[in-house]
Tab-separated table of C-alpha atoms in Angstrom:
chain	number	residue	atom	x	y	z
W	194	MET	CA	35.378	27.439	17.714
W	195	LEU	CA	34.094	30.998	16.569
W	196	ARG	CA	37.076	31.171	14.175
W	197	HIS	CA	36.077	27.997	12.467
W	198	SER	CA	32.384	29.039	12.389
W	199	ILE	CA	33.425	32.205	10.407
W	200	SER	CA	35.854	30.505	8.351
W	201	PHE	CA	32.914	28.019	7.200
W	202	LEU	CA	30.694	31.104	6.741
W	203	VAL	CA	33.433	32.440	4.225
W	204	VAL	CA	33.831	29.199	2.379
W	205	LEU	CA	29.763	28.746	2.090
W	206	THR	CA	29.539	32.277	0.771
W	207	ILE	CA	32.195	31.806	-2.024
W	208	ALA	CA	30.690	28.163	-2.939
W	209	LEU	CA	27.286	30.061	-3.355
W	210	PHE	CA	28.525	32.596	-5.245
W	211	LEU	CA	30.633	30.762	-7.640
W	212	SER	CA	27.732	28.347	-8.055
W	213	SER	CA	25.380	31.326	-8.849
W	214	CYS	CA	27.780	32.522	-11.624
W	215	ALA	CA	28.153	29.167	-12.865
W	216	GLY	CA	24.157	29.359	-13.263
W	217	HIS	CA	24.114	32.692	-15.045
W	218	HIS	CA	26.703	31.523	-17.424
W	219	THR	CA	24.952	28.356	-18.210
W	220	ALA	CA	21.451	30.185	-18.263
W	221	ALA	CA	22.962	32.502	-21.008
W	222	LEU	CA	24.568	29.510	-23.002
W	223	LEU	CA	20.947	27.837	-23.118
W	224	ASP	CA	19.507	31.188	-24.465
W	225	ASP	CA	22.225	31.263	-26.950
W	226	VAL	CA	21.501	27.610	-27.955
W	227	GLU	CA	17.791	28.320	-28.552
W	228	THR	CA	18.713	30.870	-31.110
W	229	TYR	CA	20.321	28.434	-33.365
W	230	ILE	CA	19.020	25.202	-32.556
W	231	GLN	CA	16.743	25.462	-35.806
W	232	GLU	CA	19.469	26.116	-38.487
W	233	ARG	CA	22.367	24.315	-36.800
W	234	PRO	CA	21.065	21.534	-34.332
W	235	ASP	CA	24.389	19.683	-34.772
W	236	SER	CA	26.251	22.434	-33.260
W	237	ALA	CA	23.492	22.650	-30.427
W	238	LEU	CA	23.807	19.280	-29.541
W	239	ALA	CA	27.646	19.366	-29.109
W	240	THR	CA	26.928	22.525	-26.889
W	241	ILE	CA	24.172	20.927	-25.058
W	242	ARG	CA	26.480	17.790	-24.396
W	243	ALA	CA	29.570	19.636	-23.231
W	244	ILE	CA	27.290	21.399	-20.580
W	245	ASP	CA	28.382	20.378	-17.122
W	246	THR	CA	24.904	19.555	-15.778
W	247	THR	CA	26.331	20.215	-11.988
W	248	THR	CA	25.605	23.799	-13.192
W	249	LEU	CA	22.182	23.525	-13.469
W	250	THR	CA	21.125	24.909	-10.198
W	251	SER	CA	17.415	25.574	-10.675
W	252	ARG	CA	14.353	23.994	-11.866
W	253	SER	CA	14.074	26.434	-14.698
W	254	LEU	CA	17.516	25.677	-15.962
W	255	ARG	CA	17.256	22.019	-15.730
W	256	ALA	CA	13.676	22.426	-17.170
W	257	HIS	CA	15.216	24.546	-20.119
W	258	PHE	CA	18.339	22.123	-20.712
W	259	ALA	CA	15.848	18.998	-20.881
W	260	LEU	CA	13.694	20.787	-23.459
W	261	LEU	CA	16.765	21.873	-25.520
W	262	HIS	CA	18.251	18.375	-25.453
W	263	ALA	CA	15.282	16.536	-26.326
W	264	MET	CA	14.949	19.241	-29.473
W	265	ALA	CA	18.476	18.711	-30.248
W	266	LEU	CA	18.362	14.986	-30.205
W	267	ASP	CA	15.253	15.108	-32.466
W	268	LYS	CA	16.522	17.421	-35.073
W	269	ASN	CA	19.824	15.367	-35.358
W	270	TRP	CA	17.455	12.176	-36.033
W	271	ILE	CA	18.435	10.429	-32.532
W	272	ASP	CA	15.645	8.648	-31.703
W	273	THR	CA	15.468	8.045	-28.135
W	274	THR	CA	12.897	6.158	-26.349
W	275	ASP	CA	13.689	7.910	-22.597
W	276	VAL	CA	10.844	10.105	-21.521
W	277	ASN	CA	13.340	11.390	-18.558
W	278	VAL	CA	15.404	13.227	-20.940
W	279	VAL	CA	12.263	15.917	-21.432
W	280	MET	CA	10.304	15.347	-18.578
W	281	PRO	CA	11.913	18.085	-16.146
W	282	ALA	CA	10.768	20.460	-18.934
W	283	VAL	CA	7.264	19.044	-19.163
W	284	GLU	CA	6.645	18.872	-15.325
W	285	TYR	CA	8.339	22.403	-14.756
W	286	TYR	CA	6.381	24.082	-17.559
W	287	ASP	CA	3.109	22.717	-16.768
W	288	ARG	CA	3.589	24.247	-13.166
W	289	HIS	CA	4.852	27.497	-14.753
W	290	PRO	CA	3.243	28.020	-18.248
W	291	SER	CA	5.534	29.787	-20.624
W	292	GLY	CA	3.573	29.557	-23.803
W	293	ILE	CA	5.526	28.093	-26.564
W	294	ARG	CA	8.100	26.361	-24.289
W	295	GLN	CA	5.118	24.426	-22.723
W	296	ALA	CA	4.043	23.498	-26.124
W	297	LYS	CA	7.384	22.191	-27.324
W	298	ALA	CA	7.839	20.268	-23.865
W	299	TRP	CA	4.860	18.046	-24.604
W	300	TYR	CA	5.785	18.030	-28.672
W	301	TYR	CA	9.093	16.253	-27.767
W	302	LEU	CA	7.557	14.145	-25.187
W	303	GLY	CA	5.322	12.932	-27.957
W	304	ARG	CA	8.218	12.505	-30.434
W	305	ILE	CA	10.026	10.258	-27.939
W	306	GLN	CA	6.850	8.261	-27.200
W	307	GLN	CA	6.393	7.964	-30.478
W	308	ASN	CA	9.716	6.524	-30.818
W	309	GLY	CA	8.690	3.811	-28.365
W	310	ASN	CA	5.608	3.137	-30.334
W	311	ASN	CA	3.457	4.541	-27.590
W	312	ARG	CA	0.867	5.913	-29.942
W	313	PRO	CA	-1.851	6.518	-27.405
W	314	ASP	CA	0.350	8.597	-24.961
W	315	ALA	CA	2.029	9.906	-28.131
W	316	SER	CA	-1.326	11.706	-29.490
W	317	ILE	CA	-2.306	12.853	-26.198
W	318	SER	CA	0.990	14.812	-25.918
W	319	PHE	CA	0.617	16.205	-29.341
W	320	MET	CA	-2.916	17.193	-28.715
W	321	LYS	CA	-1.597	19.164	-25.499
W	322	ALA	CA	0.936	20.683	-27.664
W	323	GLU	CA	-1.343	21.696	-30.079
W	324	ARG	CA	-3.604	23.234	-27.264
W	325	TYR	CA	-0.528	25.015	-25.992
W	326	ALA	CA	0.850	26.489	-28.954
W	327	GLU	CA	-2.639	27.703	-29.830
W	328	ASP	CA	-1.670	31.676	-29.131
W	329	SER	CA	1.779	31.488	-30.532
W	330	ASP	CA	2.766	33.081	-33.572
W	331	ASP	CA	5.078	30.101	-34.736
W	332	SER	CA	3.424	28.410	-37.559
W	333	ALA	CA	6.142	26.331	-38.493
W	334	PHE	CA	5.832	24.887	-35.142
W	335	LYS	CA	2.027	24.532	-35.294
W	336	ALA	CA	2.628	22.824	-38.824
W	337	LEU	CA	5.098	20.622	-37.120
W	338	ILE	CA	2.266	19.507	-34.561
W	339	CYS	CA	-0.218	18.713	-37.272
W	340	LEU	CA	2.149	16.806	-39.141
W	341	ALA	CA	2.982	14.866	-36.001
W	342	ILE	CA	-0.807	14.303	-35.377
W	343	SER	CA	-1.689	13.005	-38.860
W	344	LYS	CA	1.497	10.646	-38.612
W	345	ILE	CA	0.228	8.971	-35.394
W	346	TYR	CA	-3.212	8.956	-37.060
W	347	SER	CA	-1.706	7.164	-40.306
W	348	GLN	CA	0.411	4.453	-38.302
W	349	THR	CA	-2.624	3.983	-36.154
W	350	HIS	CA	-5.455	3.563	-38.763
W	351	LEU	CA	-3.502	2.680	-42.064
W	352	HIS	CA	-1.818	-0.350	-41.103
W	353	ASP	CA	-2.192	-4.026	-42.499
């Protein structure tokens, strides 16, 4: 009996070690994708789609993956209406604010809501993104938010 318990503990320890290594590899891969997603969104999407989601062993990894996935879809002109793509990022970054990532999570939630013609919720999401991006130095992203807000306004108020 003791021998089986020791064997079980050894196997469990090895499994935890391997999953931890996989998590570190995935985190490094996501950090790398974040560096080139703006310039090469097609490569970023291919890399994200190739990630084994079982290696997303923490909430922070799942949030980072969800944010980059939503970004890559949007930047590749793939209009999804499934808010579940980005919700892990929105929920995580609301609990653990991280500046620009929180703003981006809300922005891409707004884009997905806009794709589904849910303009009221999209405008709220864009406004939250704008508020969370206030202290950021990323003027291109701030301009993207303003463009999205103006497009929602135009779609809502300038139709027949």
